[in-house]
XYZ file of C-alpha atoms in Angstrom:
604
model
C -9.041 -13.510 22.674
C -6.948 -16.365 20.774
C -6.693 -19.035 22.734
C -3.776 -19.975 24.899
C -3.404 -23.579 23.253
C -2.513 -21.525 20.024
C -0.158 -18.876 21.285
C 2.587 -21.270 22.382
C 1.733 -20.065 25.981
C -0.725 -17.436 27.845
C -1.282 -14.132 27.023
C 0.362 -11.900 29.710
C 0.584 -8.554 29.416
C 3.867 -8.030 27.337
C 5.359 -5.321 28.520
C 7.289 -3.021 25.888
C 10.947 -2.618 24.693
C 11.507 0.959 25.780
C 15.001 1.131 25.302
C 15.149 -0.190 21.481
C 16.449 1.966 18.829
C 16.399 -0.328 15.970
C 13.752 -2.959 14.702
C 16.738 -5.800 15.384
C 16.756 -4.283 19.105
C 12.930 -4.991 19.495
C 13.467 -8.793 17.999
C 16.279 -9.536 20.128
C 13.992 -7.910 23.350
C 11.035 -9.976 22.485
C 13.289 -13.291 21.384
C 14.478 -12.678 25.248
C 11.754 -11.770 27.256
C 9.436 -14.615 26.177
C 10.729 -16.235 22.870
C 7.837 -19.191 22.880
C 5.432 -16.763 22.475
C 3.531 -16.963 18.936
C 4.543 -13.757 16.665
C 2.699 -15.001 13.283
C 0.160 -17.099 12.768
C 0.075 -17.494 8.917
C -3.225 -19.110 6.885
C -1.568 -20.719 4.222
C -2.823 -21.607 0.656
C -3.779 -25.429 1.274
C -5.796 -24.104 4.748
C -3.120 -25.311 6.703
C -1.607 -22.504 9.692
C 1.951 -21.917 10.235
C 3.230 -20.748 13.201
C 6.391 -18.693 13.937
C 7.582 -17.582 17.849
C 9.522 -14.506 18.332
C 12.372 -17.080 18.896
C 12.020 -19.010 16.253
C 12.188 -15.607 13.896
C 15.619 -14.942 15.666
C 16.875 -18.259 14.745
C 16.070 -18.627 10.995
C 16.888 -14.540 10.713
C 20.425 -15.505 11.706
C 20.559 -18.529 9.349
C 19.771 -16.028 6.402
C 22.603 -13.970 7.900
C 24.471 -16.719 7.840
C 24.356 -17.127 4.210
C 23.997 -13.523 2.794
C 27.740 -13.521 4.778
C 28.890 -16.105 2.701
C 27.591 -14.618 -0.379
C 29.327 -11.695 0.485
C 27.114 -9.005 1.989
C 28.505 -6.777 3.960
C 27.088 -3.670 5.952
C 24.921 -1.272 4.363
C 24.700 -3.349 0.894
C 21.165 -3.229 -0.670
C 19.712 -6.686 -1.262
C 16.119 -6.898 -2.656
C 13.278 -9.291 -1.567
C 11.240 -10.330 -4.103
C 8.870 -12.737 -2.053
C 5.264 -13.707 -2.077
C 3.569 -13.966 1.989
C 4.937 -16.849 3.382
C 7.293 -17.106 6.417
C 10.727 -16.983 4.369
C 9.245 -12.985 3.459
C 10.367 -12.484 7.554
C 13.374 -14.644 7.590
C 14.968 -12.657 4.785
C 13.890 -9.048 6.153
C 15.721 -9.716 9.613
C 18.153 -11.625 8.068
C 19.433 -8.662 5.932
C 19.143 -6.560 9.031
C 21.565 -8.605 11.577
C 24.099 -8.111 9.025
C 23.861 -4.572 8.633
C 22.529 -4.384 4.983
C 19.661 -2.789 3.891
C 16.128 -5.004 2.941
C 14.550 -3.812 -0.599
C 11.607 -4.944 -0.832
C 9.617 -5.206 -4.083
C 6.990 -6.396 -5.704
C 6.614 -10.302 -6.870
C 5.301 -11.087 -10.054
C 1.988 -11.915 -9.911
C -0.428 -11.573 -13.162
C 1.161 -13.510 -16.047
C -0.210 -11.046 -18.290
C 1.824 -8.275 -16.798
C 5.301 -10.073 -16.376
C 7.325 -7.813 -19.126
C 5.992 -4.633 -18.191
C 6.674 -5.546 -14.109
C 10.030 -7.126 -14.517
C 11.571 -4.193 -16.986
C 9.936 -1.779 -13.991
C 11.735 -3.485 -10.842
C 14.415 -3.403 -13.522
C 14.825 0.513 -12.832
C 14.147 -0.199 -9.069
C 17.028 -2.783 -8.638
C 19.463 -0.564 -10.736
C 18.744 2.753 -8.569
C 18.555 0.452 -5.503
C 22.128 -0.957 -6.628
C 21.118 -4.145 -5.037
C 23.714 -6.230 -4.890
C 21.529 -9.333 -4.243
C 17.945 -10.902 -5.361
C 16.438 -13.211 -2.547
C 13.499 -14.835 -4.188
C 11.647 -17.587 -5.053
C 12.592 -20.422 -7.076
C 10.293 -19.982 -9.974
C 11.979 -16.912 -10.426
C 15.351 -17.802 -11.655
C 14.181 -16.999 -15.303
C 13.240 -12.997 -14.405
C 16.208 -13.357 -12.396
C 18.552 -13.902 -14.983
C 16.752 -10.601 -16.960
C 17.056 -8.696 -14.192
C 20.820 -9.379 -13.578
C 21.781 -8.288 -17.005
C 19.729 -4.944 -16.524
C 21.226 -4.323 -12.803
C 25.101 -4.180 -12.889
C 25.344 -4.049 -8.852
C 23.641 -7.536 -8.899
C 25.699 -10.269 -8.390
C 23.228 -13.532 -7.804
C 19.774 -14.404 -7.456
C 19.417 -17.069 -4.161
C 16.361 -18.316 -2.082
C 15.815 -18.079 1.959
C 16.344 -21.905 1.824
C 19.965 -21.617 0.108
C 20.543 -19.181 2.597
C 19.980 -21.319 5.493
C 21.558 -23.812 4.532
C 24.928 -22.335 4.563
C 27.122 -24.073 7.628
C 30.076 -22.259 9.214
C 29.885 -18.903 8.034
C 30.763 -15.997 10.454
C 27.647 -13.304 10.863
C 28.851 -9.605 10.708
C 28.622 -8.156 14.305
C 27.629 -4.654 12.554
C 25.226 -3.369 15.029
C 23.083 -0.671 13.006
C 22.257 2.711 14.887
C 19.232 4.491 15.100
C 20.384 7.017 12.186
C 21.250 3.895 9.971
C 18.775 3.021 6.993
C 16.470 0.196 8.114
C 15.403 -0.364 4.197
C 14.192 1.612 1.097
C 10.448 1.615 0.700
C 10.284 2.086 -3.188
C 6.950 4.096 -3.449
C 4.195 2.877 -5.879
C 4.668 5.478 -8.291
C 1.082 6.385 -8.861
C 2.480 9.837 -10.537
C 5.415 8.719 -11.951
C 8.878 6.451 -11.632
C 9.347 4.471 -8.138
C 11.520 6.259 -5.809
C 13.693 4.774 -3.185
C 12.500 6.518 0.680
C 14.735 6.071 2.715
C 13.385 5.390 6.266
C 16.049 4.939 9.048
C 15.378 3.096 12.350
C 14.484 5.955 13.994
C 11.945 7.064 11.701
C 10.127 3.763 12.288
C 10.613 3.478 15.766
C 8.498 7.247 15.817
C 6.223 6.397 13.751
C 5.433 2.548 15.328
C 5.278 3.864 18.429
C 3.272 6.911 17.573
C 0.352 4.333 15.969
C 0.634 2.379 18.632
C -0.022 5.323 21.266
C -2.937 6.493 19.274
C -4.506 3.243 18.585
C -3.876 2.501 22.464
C -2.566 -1.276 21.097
C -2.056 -3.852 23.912
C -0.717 -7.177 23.732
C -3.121 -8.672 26.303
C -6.380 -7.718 24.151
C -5.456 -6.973 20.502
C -4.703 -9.509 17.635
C -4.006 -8.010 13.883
C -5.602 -9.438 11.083
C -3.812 -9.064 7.941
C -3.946 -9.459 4.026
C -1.796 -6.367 2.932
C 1.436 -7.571 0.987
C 4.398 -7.170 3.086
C 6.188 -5.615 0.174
C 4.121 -2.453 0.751
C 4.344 0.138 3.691
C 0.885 -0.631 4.909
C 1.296 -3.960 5.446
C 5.289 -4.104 6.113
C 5.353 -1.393 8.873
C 1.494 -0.851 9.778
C 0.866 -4.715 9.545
C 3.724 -6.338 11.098
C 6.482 -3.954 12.556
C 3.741 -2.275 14.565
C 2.172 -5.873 15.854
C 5.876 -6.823 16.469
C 7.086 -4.017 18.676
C 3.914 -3.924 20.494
C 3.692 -7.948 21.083
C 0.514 -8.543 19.625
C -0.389 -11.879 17.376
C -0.407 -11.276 14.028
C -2.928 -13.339 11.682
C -1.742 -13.449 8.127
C -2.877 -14.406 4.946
C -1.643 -13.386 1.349
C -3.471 -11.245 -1.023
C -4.485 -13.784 -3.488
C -6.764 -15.363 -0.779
C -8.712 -12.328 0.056
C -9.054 -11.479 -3.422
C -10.095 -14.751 -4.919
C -12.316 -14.830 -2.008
C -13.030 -11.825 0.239
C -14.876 -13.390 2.833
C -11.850 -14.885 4.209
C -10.591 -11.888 5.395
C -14.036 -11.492 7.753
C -13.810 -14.877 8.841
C -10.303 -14.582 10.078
C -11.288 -11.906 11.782
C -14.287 -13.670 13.628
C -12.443 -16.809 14.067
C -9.140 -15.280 15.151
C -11.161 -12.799 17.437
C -9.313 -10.072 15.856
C -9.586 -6.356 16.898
C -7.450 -4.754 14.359
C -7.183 -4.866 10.973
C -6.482 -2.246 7.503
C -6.999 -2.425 3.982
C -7.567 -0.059 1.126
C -10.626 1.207 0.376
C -11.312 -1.047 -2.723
C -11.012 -4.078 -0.657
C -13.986 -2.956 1.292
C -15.821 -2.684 -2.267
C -14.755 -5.916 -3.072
C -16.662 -7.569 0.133
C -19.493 -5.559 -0.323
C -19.769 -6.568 -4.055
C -18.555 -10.056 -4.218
C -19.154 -11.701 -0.999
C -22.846 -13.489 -1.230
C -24.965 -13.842 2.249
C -24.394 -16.988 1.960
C -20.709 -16.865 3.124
C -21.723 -14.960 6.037
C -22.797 -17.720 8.096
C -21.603 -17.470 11.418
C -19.481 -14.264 10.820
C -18.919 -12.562 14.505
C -16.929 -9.062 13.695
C -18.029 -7.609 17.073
C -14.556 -7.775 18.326
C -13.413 -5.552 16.013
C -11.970 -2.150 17.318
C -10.442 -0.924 14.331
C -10.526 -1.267 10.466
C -8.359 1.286 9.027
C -9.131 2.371 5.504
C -6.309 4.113 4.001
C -3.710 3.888 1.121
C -5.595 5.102 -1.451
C -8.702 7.395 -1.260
C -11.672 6.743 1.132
C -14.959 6.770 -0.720
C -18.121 7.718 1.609
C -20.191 5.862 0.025
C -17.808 3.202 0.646
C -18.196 3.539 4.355
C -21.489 3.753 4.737
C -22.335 0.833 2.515
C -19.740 -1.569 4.738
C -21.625 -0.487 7.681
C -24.850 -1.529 6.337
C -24.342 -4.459 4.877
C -22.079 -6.161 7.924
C -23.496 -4.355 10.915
C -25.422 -7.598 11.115
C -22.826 -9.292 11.857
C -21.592 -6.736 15.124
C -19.506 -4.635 13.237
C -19.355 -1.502 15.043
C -19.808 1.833 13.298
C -17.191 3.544 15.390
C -14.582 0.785 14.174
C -14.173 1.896 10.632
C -11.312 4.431 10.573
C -10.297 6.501 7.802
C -6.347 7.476 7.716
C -3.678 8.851 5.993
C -0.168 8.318 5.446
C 2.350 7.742 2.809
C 5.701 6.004 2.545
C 7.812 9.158 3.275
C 6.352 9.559 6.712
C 6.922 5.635 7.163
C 3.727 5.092 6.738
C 1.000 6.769 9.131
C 0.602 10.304 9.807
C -3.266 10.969 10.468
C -5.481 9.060 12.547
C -8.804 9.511 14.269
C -8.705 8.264 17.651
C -12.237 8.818 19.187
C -14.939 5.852 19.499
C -17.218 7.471 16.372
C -18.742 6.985 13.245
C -16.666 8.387 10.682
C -16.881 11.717 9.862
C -18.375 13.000 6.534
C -18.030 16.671 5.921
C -20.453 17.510 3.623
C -19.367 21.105 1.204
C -20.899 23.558 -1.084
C -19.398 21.928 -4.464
C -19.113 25.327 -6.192
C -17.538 27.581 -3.363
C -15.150 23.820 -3.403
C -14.438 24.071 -7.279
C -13.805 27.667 -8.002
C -12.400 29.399 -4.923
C -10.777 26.594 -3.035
C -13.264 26.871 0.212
C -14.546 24.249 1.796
C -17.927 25.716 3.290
C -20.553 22.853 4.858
C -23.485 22.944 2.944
C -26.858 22.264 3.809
C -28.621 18.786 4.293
C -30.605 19.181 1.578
C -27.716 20.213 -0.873
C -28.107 17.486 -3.447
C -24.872 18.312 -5.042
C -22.390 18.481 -2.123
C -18.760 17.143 -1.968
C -18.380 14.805 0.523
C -15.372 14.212 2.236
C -13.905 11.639 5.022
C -11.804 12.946 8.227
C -8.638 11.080 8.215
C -7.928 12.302 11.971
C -5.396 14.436 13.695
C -1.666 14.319 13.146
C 0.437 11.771 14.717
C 2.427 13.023 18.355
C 5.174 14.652 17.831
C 4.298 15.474 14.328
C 3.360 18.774 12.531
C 0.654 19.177 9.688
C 0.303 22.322 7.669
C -2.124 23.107 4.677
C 0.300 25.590 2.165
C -1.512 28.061 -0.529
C 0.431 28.638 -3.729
C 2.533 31.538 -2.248
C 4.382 28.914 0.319
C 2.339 30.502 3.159
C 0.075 28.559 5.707
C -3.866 28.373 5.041
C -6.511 29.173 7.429
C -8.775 26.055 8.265
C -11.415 25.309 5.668
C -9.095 26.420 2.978
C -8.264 23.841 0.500
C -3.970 23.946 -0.069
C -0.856 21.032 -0.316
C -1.094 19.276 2.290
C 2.295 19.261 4.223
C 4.647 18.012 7.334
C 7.231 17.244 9.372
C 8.091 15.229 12.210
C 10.573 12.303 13.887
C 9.099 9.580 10.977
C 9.951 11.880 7.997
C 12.129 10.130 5.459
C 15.504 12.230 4.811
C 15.063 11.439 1.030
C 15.171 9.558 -1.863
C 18.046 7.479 -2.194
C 20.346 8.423 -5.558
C 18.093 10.783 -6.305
C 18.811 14.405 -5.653
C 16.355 15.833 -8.015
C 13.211 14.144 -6.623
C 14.206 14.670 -3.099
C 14.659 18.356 -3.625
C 11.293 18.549 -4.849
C 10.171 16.689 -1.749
C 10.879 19.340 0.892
C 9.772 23.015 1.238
C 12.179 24.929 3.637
C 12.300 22.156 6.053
C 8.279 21.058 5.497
C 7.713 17.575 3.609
C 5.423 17.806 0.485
C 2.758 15.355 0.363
C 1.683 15.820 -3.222
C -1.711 15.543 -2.096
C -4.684 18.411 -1.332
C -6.842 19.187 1.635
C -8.145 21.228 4.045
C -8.355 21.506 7.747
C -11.023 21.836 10.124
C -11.667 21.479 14.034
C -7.952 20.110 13.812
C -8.772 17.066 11.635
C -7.725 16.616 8.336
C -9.405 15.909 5.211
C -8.121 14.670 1.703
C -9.390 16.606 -1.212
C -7.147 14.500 -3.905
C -3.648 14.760 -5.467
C -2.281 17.649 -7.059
C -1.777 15.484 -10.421
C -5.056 14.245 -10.103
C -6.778 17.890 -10.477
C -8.273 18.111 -13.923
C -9.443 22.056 -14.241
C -12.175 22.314 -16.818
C -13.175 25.870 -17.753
C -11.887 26.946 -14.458
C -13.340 24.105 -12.397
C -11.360 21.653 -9.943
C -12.334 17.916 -11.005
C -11.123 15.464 -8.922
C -10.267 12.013 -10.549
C -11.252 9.921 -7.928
C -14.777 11.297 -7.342
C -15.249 10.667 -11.177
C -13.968 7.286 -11.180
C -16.389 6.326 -8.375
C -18.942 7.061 -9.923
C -18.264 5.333 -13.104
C -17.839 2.093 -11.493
C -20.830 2.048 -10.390
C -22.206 1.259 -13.676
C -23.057 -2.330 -14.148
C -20.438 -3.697 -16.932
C -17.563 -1.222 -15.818
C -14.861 -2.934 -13.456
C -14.721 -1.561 -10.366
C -11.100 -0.164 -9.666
C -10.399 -0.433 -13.235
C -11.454 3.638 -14.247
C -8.750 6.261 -15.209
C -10.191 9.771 -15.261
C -7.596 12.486 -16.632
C -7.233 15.610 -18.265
C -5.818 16.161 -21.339
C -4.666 19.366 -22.894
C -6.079 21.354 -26.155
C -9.838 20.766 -25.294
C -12.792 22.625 -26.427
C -12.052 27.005 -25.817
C -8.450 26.225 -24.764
C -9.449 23.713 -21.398
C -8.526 20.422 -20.661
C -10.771 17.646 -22.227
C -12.334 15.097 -19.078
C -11.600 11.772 -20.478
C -12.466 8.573 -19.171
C -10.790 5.508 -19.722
C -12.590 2.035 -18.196
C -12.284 -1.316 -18.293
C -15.535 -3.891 -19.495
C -15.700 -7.582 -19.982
C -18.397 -5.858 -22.986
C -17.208 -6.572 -26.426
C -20.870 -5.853 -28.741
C -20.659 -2.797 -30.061
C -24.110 -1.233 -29.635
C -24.089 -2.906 -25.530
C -20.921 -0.653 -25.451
C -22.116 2.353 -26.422
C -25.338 1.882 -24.212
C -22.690 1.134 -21.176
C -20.491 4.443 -21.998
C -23.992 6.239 -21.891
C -24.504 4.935 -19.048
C -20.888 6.087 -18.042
C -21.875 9.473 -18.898
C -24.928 9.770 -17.021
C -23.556 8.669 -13.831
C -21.047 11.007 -13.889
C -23.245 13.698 -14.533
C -25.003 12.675 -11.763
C -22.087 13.253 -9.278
C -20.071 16.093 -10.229
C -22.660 18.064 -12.860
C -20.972 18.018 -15.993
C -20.056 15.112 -18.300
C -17.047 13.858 -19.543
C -15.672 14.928 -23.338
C -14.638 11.063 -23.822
C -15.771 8.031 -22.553
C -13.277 5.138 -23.932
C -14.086 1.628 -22.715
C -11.152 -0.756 -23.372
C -10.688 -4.710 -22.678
C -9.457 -5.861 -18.895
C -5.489 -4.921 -17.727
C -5.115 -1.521 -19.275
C -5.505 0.833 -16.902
C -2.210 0.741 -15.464
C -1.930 0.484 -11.538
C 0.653 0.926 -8.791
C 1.259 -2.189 -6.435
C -0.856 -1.544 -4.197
C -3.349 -0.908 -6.293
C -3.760 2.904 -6.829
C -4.636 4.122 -10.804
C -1.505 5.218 -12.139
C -3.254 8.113 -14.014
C -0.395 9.827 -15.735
C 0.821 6.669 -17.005
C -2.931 5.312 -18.361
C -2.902 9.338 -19.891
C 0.261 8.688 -22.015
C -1.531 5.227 -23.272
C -4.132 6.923 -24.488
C -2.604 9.446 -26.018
C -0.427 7.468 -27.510
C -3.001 4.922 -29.135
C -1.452 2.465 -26.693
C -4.521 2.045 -24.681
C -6.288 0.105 -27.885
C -3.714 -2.796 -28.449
C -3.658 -5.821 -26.409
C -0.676 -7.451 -24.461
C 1.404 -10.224 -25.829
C 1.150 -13.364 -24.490
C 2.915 -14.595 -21.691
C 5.469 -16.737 -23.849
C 6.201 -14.449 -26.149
C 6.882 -11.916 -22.989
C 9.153 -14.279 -21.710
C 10.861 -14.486 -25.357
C 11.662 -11.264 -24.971
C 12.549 -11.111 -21.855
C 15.635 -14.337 -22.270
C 16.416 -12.330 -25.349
C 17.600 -9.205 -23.301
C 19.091 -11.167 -20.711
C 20.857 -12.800 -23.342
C 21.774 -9.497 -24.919
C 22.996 -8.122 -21.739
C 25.510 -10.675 -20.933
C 27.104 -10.355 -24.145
C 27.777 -6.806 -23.834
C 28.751 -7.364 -20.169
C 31.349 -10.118 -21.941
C 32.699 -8.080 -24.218
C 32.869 -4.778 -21.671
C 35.563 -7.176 -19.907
């Protein structure tokens, strides 16, 4: 348990706010009912931690309110937050809520090398979001300026300290209802353009509270350490919506920390005493690989309850291996939770709730491939499909597996994977089209595949992700595993894909990975290697192994392989030609800002 010297008071049970509709009811409840308490405790870049009380969030929320009113934001305008993890991310989210608009989040520019390509993308986002305002940081004025001649709804580009330190202004009373839009959760586009979900109040006060209930989360026991950006479901809603309604402490840190060095994230965790935490399933490769024994040094993770591993898919191999290597350290098997969820169910809609091991389910690969049956196989089967239970459906919340004919599978059948419930999204905003793909009668499509059995659900891949070779299912993922494991390859850096007009009228398996490599004859041993390892896992090898230089394999931001996108590079010739530098990015970028005030000057 955190001490009480750091929590700006004791830890008392906290009891809930029961009666809230909207996220700016539970602030106000909490700012009430024991406003000194520490909400955030954030690790900060230079070591030093920030705190921030559930009153102190109130106060600097309505300072931001203060100055989005003099900026003129009214109720239900969209204004974007383009913020890195510091405490001005929060002030700006509730700030944009107490006046009735609507928080965009997106995602901050991080990698130099990928500024063009990031800013033209949140480009598209800002223009379907209409945002009519940028809060961001100040280093961003430059991209700001390119993104307000691309986004005619756009009117300025501020910062959270501008905001606050507007005097006088009258705050809109607008109280939003539980139908209103709390914000638009711009999906990572993993198969294709970012769409806007829209997720009203009520859809995260379901889904919050339906975690929370499975999870069994209590203020008096539970702290939440956290990485995730706070641009991205996982870590806006699952990270710090869900710690905030139920009053527990939330430990934060931003990305860049646990990825320049993973071991902070365990060491949080043992200092902090933390019992819940979540992360993709590449960050739990990245400890295993990168974090030397050396850093372990007095590690405690027995008080850890819970590690989800979600948001993109959960490897086996992955959980075993975490197990092994930091069960040393008290790290309970039954703590590492596989789940599932995705942004149009707010976030979570699968979760395994009992005190276990995982669950592997371990299927005949053939009976898998050809006839869409997942039937265990035998101990002994050497080539078996293994596959993580995500858990059973959040309450209140339906699951269905649907065959190609629209009608519901048996259990052990492998179909589309869909739902309904109080947390499902009503849409994608301006975007008619996409959302009338989303729904089937009044059933939510997932877009991914999977199967059922003893109630719990397991993931068999996405439907774009299927590459059928002379009438086999391949599933990307599996492939891309098991290419990474190959020492030279960059783990999280494989595309696998299909690609049409292979050998006797199939799709060609290619696949496209990233290497530091750059001698020819060491690169043709490594895609050998490639090959084998893949043959290893699924049987077969690939038609194509390309290795390419670092940053081509295109990725979503949070980190998932953008596989459609990475196909049309290759198919293109794209995938062989280096970036630009980041100057000459930023050239190009002033020069269509430039551009697009001229024709916005002679438009008037």
């Amino acid at each position: 348990m955190i001490p009480d010297s750091h929590d700006g008071g004791d830890r008392r049970p906290a009891p809930l706010p029961l009666a809230a509709r909207t996220l700016v009811d539970v602030l106000a409840w909490h700012a009430a009912a024991h406003g000194d308490r520490v909400h955030v405790r954030l690790l900060a870049a230079d070591d030093r931690v920030e705190t921030l009380t559930y009153q102190e969030l109130l106060t600097r929320s309505r300072e931001v309110a203060a100055g989005l009113t003099a900026q003129g934001v009214v109720a239900h305008d969209n204004v974007a937050i383009m913020l890195p993890t510091t405490l001005d991310f929060f002030y700006a989210f509730y700030g944009i809520l107490l006046v009735g608009a609507v928080p965009v989040p997106i995602y901050p520019p991080a990698r130099r090398q990928q500024l063009e390509q990031l800013l033209r993308r949140q480009a598209a986002t800002l223009a379907n979001a209409e945002a009519v305002l940028l809060v961001t940081v100040p280093e961003a004025k430059t991209a700001a300026r390119f993104l307000r001649a691309k986004v005619p709804t756009l009117t300025a580009a501020t910062t959270v300290d501008e905001l606050r330190q507007t005097r006088g202004a009258a705050v809109s009373t607008f109280e939003p209802g539980p139908d209103d839009l709390a914000f638009l959760q711009y999906t990572s586009g993993s198969t294709g353009n970012p769409k806007g979900v829209m997720l009203s109040h009520a859809n995260l006060m379901a889904n919050v509270r339906g975690m929370g209930g499975l999870f069994d989360l209590d203020a008096e026991r539970d702290s939440f350490i956290s990485w995730l950006p706070l641009y991205h479901d996982m870590g806006l809603i699952g990270a710090w919506l869900a710690p905030l309604y139920f009053g527990i402490p939330l430990v934060l840190m931003s990305p860049l920390r646990f990825l320049t060095r993973p071991e902070r994230w365990l060491r949080a965790i043992s200092e902090h005493r933390g019992t819940i935490s979540a992360a993709p399933n590449f960050a739990y490769e990245l400890c295993i690989a990168r974090i030397k024994d050396s850093e372990l040094k007095g590690i405690d993770l027995s008080s850890m309850r819970i590690l989800a591993n979600g948001a993109e898919a959960v490897l086996p191999s992955t959980l075993r291996a975490f197990q092994a290597r930091f069960s040393a350290l008290g790290l309970k098997a039954s703590a590492l939770r596989p789940v599932y969820g995705l942004a149009e169910n707010s976030v979570g809609l699968a979760f395994p709730t009992d005190e276990r091991p995982p669950r592997i389910d371990r299927i005949v690969r053939e009976r898998f491939t050809r006839d869409g049956v997942a039937e265990p196989a035998a101990d002994s089967d050497p080539q078996a499909l293994e596959f993580p239970a995500v858990g059973r459906v959040l309450p209140g919340h339906e699951l269905r597996i649907a065959g190609a004919d629209g009608a519901t599978l048996p259990e052990r059948c492998v179909g589309a994977i869909q739902f309904r419930g109080p947390s499902a999204t009503r849409g994608y905003f301006r975007n008619p089209q996409a959302t009338a793909g989303l729904f089937d009668g009044d059933w939510l499509r997932t877009g991914d595949r999977g199967y059922l059995a003893d109630g719990e659900l397991f993931i068999a891949g996405r439907d774009k992700d299927l590459i059928i070779r002379a009438g086999r299912n391949l599933h990307a993922p599996e492939i891309e595993a098991a290419a990474a494991t190959v020492r030279g390859i960059r783990k999280g850096c494989v595309a696998a894909f299909g690609v049409r007009g292979g050998k006797h009228g199939t799709e060609s398996l290619i696949v496209l990975a990233e290497t530091r490599v750059s001698n020819a004859a060491a690169k043709a041993r490594l895609a050998d290697g490639v090959s084998h390892a893949i043959v290893q896992a699924i049987g077969e090898p690939p038609d194509q192994v390309v290795l390419t230089p670092p940053h081509v394999v295109l990725k979503t931001s949070s980190g998932k392989i953008r596989r459609a996108e990475t196909r049309a590079l290759y198919e293109n010739g794209e995938h062989l030609k280096g970036r630009p530098p980041a100057w000459v990015q930023m050239l190009r970028l002033g020069l269509s800002a430039l551009l697009g005030e001229l024709r916005r000057a002679f438009a008037r």
